[in-house]
PDB file of C-alpha atoms in Angstrom:
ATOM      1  CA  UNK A   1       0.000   0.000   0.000  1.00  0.00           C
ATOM      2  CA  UNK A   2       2.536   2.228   0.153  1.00  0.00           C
ATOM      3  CA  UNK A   3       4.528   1.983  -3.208  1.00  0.00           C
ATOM      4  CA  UNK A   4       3.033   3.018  -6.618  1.00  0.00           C
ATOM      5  CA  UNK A   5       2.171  -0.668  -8.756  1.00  0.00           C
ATOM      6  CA  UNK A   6       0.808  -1.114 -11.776  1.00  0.00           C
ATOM      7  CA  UNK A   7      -1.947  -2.911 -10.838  1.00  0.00           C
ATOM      8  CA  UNK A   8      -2.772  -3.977  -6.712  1.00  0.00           C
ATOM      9  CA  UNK A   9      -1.022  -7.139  -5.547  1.00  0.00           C
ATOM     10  CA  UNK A  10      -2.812  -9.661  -3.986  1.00  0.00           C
ATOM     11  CA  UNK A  11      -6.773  -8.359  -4.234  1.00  0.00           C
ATOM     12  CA  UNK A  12     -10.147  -8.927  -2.565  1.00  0.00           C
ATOM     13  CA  UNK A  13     -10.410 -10.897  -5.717  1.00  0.00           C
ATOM     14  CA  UNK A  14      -7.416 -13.369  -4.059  1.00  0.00           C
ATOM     15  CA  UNK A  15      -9.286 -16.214  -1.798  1.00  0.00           C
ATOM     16  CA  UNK A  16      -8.714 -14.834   2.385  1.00  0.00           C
ATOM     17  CA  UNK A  17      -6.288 -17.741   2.919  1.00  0.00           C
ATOM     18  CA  UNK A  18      -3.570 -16.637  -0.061  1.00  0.00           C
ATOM     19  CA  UNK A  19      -3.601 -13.173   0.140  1.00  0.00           C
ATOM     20  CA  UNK A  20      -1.025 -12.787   3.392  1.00  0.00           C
ATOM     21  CA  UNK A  21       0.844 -15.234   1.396  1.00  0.00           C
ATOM     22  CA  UNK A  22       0.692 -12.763  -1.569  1.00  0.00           C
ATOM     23  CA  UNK A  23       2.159 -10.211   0.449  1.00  0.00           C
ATOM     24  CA  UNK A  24       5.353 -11.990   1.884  1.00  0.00           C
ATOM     25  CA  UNK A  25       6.361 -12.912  -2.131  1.00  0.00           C
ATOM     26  CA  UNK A  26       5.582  -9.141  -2.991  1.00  0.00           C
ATOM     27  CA  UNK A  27       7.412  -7.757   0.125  1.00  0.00           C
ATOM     28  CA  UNK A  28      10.637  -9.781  -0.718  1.00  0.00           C
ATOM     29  CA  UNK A  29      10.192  -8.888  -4.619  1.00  0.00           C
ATOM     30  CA  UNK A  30       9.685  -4.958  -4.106  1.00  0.00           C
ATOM     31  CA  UNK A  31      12.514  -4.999  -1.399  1.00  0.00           C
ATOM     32  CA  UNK A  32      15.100  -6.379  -3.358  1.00  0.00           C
ATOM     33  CA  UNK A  33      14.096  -4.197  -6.523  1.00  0.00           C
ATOM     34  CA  UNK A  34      14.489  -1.420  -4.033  1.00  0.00           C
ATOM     35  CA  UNK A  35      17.653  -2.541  -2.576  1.00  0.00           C
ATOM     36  CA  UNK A  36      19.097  -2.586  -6.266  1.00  0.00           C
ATOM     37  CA  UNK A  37      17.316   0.636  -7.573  1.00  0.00           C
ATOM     38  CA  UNK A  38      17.342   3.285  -4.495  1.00  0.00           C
ATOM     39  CA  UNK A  39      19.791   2.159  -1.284  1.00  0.00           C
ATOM     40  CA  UNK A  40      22.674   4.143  -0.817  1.00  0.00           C
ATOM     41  CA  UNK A  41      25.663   2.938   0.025  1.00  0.00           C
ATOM     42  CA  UNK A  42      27.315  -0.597  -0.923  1.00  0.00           C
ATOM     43  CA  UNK A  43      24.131  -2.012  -2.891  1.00  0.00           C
ATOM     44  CA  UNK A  44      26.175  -5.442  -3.970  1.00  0.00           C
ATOM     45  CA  UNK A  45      26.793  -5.787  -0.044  1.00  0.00           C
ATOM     46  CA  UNK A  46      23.074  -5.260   0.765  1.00  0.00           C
ATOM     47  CA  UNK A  47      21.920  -7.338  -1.998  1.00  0.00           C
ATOM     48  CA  UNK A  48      24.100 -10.374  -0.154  1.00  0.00           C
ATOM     49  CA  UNK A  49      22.817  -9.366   2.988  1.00  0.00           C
ATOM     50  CA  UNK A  50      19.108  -9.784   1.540  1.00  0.00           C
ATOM     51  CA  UNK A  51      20.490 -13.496   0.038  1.00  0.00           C
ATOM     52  CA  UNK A  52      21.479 -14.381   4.048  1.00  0.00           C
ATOM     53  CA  UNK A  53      18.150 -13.370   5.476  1.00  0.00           C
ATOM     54  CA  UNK A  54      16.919 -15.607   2.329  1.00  0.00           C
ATOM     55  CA  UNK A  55      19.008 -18.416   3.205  1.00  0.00           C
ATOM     56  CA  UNK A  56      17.728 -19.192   6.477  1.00  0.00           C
ATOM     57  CA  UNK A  57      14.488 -19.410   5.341  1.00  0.00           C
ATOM     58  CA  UNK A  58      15.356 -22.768   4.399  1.00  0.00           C
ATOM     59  CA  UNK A  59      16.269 -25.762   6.055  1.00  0.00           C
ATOM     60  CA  UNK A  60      19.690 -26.963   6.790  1.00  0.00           C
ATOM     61  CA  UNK A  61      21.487 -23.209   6.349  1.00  0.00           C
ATOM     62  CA  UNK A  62      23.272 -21.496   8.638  1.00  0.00           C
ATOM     63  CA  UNK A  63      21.124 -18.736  10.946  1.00  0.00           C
ATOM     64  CA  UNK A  64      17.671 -18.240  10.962  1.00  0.00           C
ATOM     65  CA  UNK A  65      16.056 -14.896   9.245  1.00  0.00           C
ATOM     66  CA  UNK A  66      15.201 -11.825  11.526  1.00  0.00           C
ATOM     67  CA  UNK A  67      14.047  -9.598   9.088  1.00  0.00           C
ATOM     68  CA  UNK A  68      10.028  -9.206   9.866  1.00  0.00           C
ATOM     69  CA  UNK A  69       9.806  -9.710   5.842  1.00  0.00           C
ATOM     70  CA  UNK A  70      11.738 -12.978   5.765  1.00  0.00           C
ATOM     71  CA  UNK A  71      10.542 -14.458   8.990  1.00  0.00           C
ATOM     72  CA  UNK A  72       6.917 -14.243   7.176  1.00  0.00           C
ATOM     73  CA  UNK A  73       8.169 -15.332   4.024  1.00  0.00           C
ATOM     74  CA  UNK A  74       9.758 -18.273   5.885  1.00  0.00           C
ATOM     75  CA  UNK A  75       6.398 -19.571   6.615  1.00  0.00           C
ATOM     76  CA  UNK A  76       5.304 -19.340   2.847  1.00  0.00           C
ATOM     77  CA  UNK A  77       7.944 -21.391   1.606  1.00  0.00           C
ATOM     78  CA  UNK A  78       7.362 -23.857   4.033  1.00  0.00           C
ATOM     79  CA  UNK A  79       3.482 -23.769   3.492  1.00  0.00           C
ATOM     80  CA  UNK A  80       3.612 -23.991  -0.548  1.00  0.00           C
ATOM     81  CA  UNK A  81       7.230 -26.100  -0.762  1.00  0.00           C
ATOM     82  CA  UNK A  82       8.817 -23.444  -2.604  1.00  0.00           C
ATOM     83  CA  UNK A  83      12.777 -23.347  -3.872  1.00  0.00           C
ATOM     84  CA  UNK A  84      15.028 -21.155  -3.473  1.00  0.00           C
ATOM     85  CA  UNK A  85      15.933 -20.396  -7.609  1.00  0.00           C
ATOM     86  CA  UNK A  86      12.941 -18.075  -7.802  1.00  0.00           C
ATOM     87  CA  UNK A  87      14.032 -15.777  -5.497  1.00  0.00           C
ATOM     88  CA  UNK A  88      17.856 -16.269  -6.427  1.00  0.00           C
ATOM     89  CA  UNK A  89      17.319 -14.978  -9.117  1.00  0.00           C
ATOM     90  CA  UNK A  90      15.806 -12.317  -8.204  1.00  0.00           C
ATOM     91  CA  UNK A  91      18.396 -11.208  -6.756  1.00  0.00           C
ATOM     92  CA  UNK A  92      20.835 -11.723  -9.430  1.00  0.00           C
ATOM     93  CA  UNK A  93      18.741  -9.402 -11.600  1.00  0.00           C
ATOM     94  CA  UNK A  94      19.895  -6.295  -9.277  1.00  0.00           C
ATOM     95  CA  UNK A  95      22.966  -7.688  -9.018  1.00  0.00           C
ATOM     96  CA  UNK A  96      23.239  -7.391 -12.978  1.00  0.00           C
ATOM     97  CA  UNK A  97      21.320  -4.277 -12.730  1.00  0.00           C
ATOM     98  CA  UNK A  98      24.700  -2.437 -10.822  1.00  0.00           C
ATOM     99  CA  UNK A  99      27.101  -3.512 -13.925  1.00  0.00           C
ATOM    100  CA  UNK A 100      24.743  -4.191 -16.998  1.00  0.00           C
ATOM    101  CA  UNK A 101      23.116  -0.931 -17.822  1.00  0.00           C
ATOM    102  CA  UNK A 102      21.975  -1.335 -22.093  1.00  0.00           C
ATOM    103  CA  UNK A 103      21.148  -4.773 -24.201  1.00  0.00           C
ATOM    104  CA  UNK A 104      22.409  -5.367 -27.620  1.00  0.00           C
ATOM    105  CA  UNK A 105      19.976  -7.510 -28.448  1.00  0.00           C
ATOM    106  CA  UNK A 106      15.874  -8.497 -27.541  1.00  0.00           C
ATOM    107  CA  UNK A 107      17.202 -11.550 -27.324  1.00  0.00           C
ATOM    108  CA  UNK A 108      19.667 -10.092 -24.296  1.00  0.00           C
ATOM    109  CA  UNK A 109      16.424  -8.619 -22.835  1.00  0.00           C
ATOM    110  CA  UNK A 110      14.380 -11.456 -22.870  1.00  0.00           C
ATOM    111  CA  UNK A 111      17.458 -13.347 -20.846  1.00  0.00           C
ATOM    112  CA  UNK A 112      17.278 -10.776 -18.137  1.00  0.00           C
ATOM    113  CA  UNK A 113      13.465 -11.217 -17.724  1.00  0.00           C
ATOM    114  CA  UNK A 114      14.192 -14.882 -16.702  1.00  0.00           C
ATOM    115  CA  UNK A 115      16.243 -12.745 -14.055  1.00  0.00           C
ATOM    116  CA  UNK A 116      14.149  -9.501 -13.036  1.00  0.00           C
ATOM    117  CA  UNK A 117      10.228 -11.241 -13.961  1.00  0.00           C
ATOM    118  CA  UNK A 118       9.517 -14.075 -15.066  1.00  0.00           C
ATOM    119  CA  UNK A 119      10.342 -15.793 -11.361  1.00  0.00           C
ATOM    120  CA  UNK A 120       7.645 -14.036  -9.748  1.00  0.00           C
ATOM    121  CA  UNK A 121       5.562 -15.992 -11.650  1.00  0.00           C
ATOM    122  CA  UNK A 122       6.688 -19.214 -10.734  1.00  0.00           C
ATOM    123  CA  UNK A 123       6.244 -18.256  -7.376  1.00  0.00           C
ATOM    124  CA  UNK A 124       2.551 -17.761  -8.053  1.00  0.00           C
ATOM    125  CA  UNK A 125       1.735 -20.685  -9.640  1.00  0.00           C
ATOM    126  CA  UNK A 126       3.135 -22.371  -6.533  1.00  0.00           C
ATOM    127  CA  UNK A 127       1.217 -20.794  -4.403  1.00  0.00           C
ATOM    128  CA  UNK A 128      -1.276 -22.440  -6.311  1.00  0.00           C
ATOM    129  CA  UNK A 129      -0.075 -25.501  -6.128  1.00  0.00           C
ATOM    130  CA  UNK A 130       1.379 -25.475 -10.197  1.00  0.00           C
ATOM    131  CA  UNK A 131       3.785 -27.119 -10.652  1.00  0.00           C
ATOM    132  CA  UNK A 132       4.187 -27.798 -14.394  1.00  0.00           C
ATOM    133  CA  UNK A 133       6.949 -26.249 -16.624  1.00  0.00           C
ATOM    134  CA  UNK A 134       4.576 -26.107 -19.518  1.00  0.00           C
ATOM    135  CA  UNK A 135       2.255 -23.842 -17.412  1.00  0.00           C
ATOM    136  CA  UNK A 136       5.434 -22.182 -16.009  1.00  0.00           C
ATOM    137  CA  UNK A 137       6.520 -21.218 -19.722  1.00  0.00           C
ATOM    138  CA  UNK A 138       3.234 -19.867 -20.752  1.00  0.00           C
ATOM    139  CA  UNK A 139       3.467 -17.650 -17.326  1.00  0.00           C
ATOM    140  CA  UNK A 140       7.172 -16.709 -18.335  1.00  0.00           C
ATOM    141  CA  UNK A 141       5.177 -14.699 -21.528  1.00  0.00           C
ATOM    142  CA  UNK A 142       3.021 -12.397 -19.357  1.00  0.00           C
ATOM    143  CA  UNK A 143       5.532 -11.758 -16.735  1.00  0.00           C
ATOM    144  CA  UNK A 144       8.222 -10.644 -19.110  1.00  0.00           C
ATOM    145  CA  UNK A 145       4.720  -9.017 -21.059  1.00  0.00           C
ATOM    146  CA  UNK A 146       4.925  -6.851 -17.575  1.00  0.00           C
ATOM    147  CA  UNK A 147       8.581  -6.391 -17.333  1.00  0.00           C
ATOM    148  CA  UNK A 148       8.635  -4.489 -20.961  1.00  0.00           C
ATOM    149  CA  UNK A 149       5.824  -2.595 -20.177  1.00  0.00           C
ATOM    150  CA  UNK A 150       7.506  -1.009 -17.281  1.00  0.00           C
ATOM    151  CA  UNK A 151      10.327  -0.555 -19.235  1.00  0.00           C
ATOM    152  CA  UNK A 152       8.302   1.397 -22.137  1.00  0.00           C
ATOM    153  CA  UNK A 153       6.389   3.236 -18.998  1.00  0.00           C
ATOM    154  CA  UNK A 154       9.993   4.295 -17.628  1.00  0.00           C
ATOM    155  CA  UNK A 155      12.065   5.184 -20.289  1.00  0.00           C
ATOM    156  CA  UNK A 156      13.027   8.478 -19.121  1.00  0.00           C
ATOM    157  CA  UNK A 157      12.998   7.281 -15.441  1.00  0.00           C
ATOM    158  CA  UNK A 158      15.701   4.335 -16.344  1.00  0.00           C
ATOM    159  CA  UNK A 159      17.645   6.896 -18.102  1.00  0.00           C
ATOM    160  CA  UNK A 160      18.152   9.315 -15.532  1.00  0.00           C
ATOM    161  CA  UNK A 161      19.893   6.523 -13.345  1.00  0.00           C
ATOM    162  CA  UNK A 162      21.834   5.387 -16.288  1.00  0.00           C
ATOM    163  CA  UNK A 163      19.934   2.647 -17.998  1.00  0.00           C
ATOM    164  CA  UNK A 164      18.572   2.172 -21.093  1.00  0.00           C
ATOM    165  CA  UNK A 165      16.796  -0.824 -21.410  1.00  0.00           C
ATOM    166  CA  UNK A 166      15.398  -0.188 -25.035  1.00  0.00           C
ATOM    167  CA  UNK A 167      17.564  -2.905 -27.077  1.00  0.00           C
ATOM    168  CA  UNK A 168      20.632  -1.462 -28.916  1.00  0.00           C
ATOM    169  CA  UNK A 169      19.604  -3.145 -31.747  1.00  0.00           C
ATOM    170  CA  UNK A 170      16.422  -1.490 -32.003  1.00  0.00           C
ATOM    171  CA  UNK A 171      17.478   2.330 -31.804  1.00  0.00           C
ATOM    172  CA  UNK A 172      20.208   1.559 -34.660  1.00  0.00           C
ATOM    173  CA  UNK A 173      17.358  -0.215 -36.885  1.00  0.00           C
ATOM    174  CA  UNK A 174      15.154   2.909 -36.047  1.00  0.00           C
ATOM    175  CA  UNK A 175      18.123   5.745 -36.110  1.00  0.00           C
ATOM    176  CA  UNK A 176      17.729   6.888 -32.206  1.00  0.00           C
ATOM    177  CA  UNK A 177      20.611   7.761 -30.377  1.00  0.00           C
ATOM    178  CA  UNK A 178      21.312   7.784 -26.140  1.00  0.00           C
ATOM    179  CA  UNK A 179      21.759  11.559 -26.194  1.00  0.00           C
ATOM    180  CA  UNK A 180      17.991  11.774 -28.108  1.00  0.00           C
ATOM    181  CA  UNK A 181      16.925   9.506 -25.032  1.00  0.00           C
ATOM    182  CA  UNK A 182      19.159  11.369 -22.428  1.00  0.00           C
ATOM    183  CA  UNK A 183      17.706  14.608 -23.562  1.00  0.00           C
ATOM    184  CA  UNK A 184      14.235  13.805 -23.961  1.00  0.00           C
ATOM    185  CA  UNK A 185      13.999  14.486 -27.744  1.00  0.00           C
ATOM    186  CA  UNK A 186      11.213  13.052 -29.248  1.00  0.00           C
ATOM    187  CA  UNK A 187      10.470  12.602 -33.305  1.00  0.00           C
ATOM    188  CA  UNK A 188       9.117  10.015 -35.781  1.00  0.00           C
ATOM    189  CA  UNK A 189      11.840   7.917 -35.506  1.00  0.00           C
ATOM    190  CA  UNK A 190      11.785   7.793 -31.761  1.00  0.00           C
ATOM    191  CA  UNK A 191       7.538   7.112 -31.824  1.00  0.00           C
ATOM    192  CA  UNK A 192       7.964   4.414 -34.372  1.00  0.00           C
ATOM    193  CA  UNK A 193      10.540   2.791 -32.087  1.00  0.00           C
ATOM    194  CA  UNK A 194       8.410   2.738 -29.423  1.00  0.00           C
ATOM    195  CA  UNK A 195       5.289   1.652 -31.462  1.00  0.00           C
ATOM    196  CA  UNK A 196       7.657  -1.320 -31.915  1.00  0.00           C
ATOM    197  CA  UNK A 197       8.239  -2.051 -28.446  1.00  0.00           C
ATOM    198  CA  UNK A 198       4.593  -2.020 -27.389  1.00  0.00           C
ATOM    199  CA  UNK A 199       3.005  -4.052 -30.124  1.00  0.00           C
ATOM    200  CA  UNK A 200       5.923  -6.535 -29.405  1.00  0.00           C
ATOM    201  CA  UNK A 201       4.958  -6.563 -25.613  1.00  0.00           C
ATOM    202  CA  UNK A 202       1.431  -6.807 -26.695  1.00  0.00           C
ATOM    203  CA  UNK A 203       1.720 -10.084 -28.377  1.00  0.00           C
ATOM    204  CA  UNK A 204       3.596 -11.595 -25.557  1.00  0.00           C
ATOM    205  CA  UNK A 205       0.154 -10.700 -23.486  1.00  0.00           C
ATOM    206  CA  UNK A 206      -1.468 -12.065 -25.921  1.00  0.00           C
ATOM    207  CA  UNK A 207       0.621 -15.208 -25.636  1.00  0.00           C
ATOM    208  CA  UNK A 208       0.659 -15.631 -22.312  1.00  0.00           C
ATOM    209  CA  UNK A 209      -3.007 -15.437 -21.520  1.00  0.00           C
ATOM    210  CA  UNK A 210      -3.867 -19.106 -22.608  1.00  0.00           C
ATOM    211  CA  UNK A 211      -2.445 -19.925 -18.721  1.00  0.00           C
ATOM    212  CA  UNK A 212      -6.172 -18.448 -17.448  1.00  0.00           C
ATOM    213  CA  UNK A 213      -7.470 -21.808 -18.773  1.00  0.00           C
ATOM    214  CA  UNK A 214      -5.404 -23.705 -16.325  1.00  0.00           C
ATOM    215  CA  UNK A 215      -5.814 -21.513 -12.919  1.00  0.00           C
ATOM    216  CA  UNK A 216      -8.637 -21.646 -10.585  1.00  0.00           C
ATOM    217  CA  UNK A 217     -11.486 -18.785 -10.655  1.00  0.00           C
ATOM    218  CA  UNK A 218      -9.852 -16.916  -7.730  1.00  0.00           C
ATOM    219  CA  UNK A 219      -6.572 -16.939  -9.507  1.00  0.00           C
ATOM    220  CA  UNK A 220      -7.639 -16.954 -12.643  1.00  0.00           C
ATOM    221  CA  UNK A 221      -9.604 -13.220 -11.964  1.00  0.00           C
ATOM    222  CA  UNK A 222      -6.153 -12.027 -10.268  1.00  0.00           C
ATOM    223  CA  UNK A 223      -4.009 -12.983 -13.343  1.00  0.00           C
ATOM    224  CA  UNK A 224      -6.768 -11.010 -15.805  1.00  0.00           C
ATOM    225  CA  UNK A 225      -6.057  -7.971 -13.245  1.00  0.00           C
ATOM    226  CA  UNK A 226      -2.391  -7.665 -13.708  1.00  0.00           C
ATOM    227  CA  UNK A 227      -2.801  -8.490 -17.570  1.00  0.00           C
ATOM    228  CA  UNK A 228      -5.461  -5.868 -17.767  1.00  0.00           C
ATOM    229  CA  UNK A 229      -3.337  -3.373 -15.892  1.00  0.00           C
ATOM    230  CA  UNK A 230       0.191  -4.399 -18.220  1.00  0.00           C
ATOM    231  CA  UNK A 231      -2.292  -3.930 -21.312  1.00  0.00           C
ATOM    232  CA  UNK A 232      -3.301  -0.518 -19.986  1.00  0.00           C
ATOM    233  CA  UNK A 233      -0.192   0.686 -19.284  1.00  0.00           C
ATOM    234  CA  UNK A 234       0.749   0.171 -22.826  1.00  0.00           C
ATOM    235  CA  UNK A 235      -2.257   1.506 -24.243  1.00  0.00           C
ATOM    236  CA  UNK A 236      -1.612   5.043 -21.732  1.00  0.00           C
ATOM    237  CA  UNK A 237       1.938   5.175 -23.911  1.00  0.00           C
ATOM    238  CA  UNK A 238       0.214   4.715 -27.430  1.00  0.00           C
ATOM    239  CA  UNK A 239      -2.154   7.651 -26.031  1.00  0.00           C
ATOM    240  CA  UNK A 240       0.424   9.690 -25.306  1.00  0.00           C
ATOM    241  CA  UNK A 241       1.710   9.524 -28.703  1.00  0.00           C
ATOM    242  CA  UNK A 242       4.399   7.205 -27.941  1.00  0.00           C
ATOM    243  CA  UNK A 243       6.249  10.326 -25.947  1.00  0.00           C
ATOM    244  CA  UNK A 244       7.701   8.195 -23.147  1.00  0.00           C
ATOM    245  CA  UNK A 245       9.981  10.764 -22.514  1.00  0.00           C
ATOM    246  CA  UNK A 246       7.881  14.021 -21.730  1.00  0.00           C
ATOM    247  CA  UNK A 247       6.127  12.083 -18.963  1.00  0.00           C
ATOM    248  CA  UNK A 248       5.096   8.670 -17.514  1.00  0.00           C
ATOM    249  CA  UNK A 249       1.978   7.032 -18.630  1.00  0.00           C
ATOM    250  CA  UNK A 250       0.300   6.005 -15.713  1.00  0.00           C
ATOM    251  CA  UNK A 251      -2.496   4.167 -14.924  1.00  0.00           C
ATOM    252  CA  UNK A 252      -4.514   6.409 -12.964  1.00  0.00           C
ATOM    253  CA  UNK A 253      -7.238   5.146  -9.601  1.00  0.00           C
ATOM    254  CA  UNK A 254      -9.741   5.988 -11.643  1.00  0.00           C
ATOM    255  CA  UNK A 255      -8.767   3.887 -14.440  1.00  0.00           C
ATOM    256  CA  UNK A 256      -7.924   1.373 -11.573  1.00  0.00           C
ATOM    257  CA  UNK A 257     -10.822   1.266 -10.103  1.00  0.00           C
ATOM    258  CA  UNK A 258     -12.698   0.313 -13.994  1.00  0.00           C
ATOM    259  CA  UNK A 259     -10.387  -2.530 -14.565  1.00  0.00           C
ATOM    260  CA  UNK A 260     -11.154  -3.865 -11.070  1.00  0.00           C
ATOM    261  CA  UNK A 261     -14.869  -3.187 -11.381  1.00  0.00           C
ATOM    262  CA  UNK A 262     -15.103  -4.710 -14.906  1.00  0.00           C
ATOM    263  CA  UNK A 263     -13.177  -8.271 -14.117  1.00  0.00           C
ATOM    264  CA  UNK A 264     -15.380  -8.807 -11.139  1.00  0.00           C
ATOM    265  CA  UNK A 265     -18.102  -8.115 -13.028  1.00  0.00           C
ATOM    266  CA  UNK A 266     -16.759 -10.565 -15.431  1.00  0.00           C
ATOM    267  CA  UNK A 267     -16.224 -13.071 -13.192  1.00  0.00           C
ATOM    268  CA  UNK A 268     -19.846 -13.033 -11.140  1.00  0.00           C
ATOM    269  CA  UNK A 269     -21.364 -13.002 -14.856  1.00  0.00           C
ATOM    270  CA  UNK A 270     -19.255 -15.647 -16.128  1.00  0.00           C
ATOM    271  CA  UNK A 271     -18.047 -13.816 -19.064  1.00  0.00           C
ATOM    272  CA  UNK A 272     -14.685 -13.649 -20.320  1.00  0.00           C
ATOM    273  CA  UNK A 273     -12.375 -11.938 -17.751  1.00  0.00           C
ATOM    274  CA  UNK A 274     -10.782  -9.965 -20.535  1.00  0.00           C
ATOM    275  CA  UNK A 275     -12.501  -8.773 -23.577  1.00  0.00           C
ATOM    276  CA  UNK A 276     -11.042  -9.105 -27.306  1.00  0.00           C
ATOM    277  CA  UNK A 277     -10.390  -5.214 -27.397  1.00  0.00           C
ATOM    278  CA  UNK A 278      -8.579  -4.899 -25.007  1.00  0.00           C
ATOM    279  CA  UNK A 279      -5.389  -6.783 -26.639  1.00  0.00           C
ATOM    280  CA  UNK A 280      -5.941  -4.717 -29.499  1.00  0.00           C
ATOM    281  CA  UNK A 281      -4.304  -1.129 -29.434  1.00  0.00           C
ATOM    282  CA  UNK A 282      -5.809   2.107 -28.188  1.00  0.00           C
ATOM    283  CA  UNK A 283      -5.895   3.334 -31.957  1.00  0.00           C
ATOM    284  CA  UNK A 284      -7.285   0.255 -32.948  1.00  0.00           C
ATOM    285  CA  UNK A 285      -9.772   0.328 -30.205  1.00  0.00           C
ATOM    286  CA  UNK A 286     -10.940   3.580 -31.394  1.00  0.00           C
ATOM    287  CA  UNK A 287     -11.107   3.292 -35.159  1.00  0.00           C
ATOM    288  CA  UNK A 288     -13.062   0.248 -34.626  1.00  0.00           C
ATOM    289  CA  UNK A 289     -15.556   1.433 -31.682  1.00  0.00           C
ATOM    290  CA  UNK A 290     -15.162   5.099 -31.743  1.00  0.00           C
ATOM    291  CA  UNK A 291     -13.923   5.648 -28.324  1.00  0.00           C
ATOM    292  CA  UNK A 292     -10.869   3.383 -26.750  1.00  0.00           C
ATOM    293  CA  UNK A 293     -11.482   0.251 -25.191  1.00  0.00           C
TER     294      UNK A 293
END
């Protein structure tokens, strides 16, 4: 409640018994992210400091956690069975996050999502009790669906602490340079770029959402929430004009609150939890309905 997400973590939507359990995953996840992103000081050191507290959650290590967010995550991964890799590597995303600061290649990108994203949801599906790497891969498409829509939402925030997480690749093939990034210059070449990037993270939405068929109703509505909100992020850029850099697209409690509204709707009514429009794109949405989706 007290950090600016996307979307809410762990709703009313979540069944009573999972939602504490919700937290402890999403305490550990925002922590480290902050560790890596904000702490002053010796970050790397932290960052291994964060790996001991981890360490004793599990049986057989050394020590036993005393951080009030470990010593509840403790009980999670004992409750749900859950291994240590998940949140390892985690960790090793801000680790790489302190040295690696641009990608050559999507390919590059889509390496560090198996870092920065795509564990968080593994540790979802075994909190539902999923266990199956098909499932697992399917989930690895909306998480790293997520992770590029932040990155699209903070292009000028990842800049001004030195990162540019737009592949190298991409701003040759389009003809944008750092300093155009750096100084917040925006022009054709820079908005088809980005039109680029968010019909490319669209599709991965779009190919991740097939996992809804294979998660419980609870579940199932809190997936559609954070694929609604990823979707709406990237349909704020695309009405923005693709400016990323002026200002961040944001999804505001308003626009929350429909998205919320309009899956639990959904779900009481039986309907689909996420309408066909809303993986198209806003202009898309428009042309075809006269208003956005």
């Amino acid at each position: 409640k007290t950090h600016y997400e996307n979307f809410s973590v762990g709703s009313r939507l979540l069944p009573k018994h999972l939602r504490k359990h919700f937290y402890s995953i999403y305490a550990f996840s925002r922590g480290v992210d902050d560790l890596g992103d904000e702490a002053d000081g010796d970050r790397l050191g932290l960052l291994n400091l964060w790996e001991e507290q981890l360490d004793g959650c599990y049986p057989g290590t050394h020590g036993r956690p005393t951080h009030p967010y470990f010593v509840a995550l403790a009980k999670t991964i004992r409750t749900f069975d859950i291994p240590a890799e998940p949140f390892k590597r985690l960790i090793e995303a801000n680790r790489r996050d302190q040295d690696i600061t641009r990608h050559e290649t999507f390919g590059d990108i889509l390496k560090y999502c198996t870092y920065s994203a795509n564990p968080v949801g593994h540790l979802v599906l075994y909190l539902a009790g999923i266990r199956d790497p098909k499932l697992h891969e399917l989930a690895n498409h909306t998480c790293t669906a997520l992770q590029l829509a932040n990155f699209w939402q903070d292009v000028s925030r990842d800049s001004d602490i030195g990162r540019i997480y737009i592949p190298q690749e991409d701003m040759k093939r389009f003809g944008v340079s750092e300093e155009q990034v750096t100084n917040g210059a925006v022009d054709d070449k820079f908005i088809e770029m980005m039109r680029f990037e968010v019909d490319r993270a669209r599709q991965m939405f779009v190919d991740g959402y097939p996992l809804a068929d294979h998660l419980d109703n609870h579940l199932k509505s809190d997936f559609a929430l954070f694929t609604r909100g990823g979707l709406a992020i990237l349909q704020a850029i695309e009405r923005e004009g693709y400016d990323v850099l002026s200002s961040r697209p944001v999804i505001s409690k308003f626009g929350k609150v429909k998205i919320f509204t309009s899956v639990w709707l959904r779900s009481k009514l039986g309907m689909a939890l996420i309408p066909s429009g809303a993986f198209k794109s806003a202009s898309a949405s428009k042309s075809r309905t006269g208003h956005t989706s």
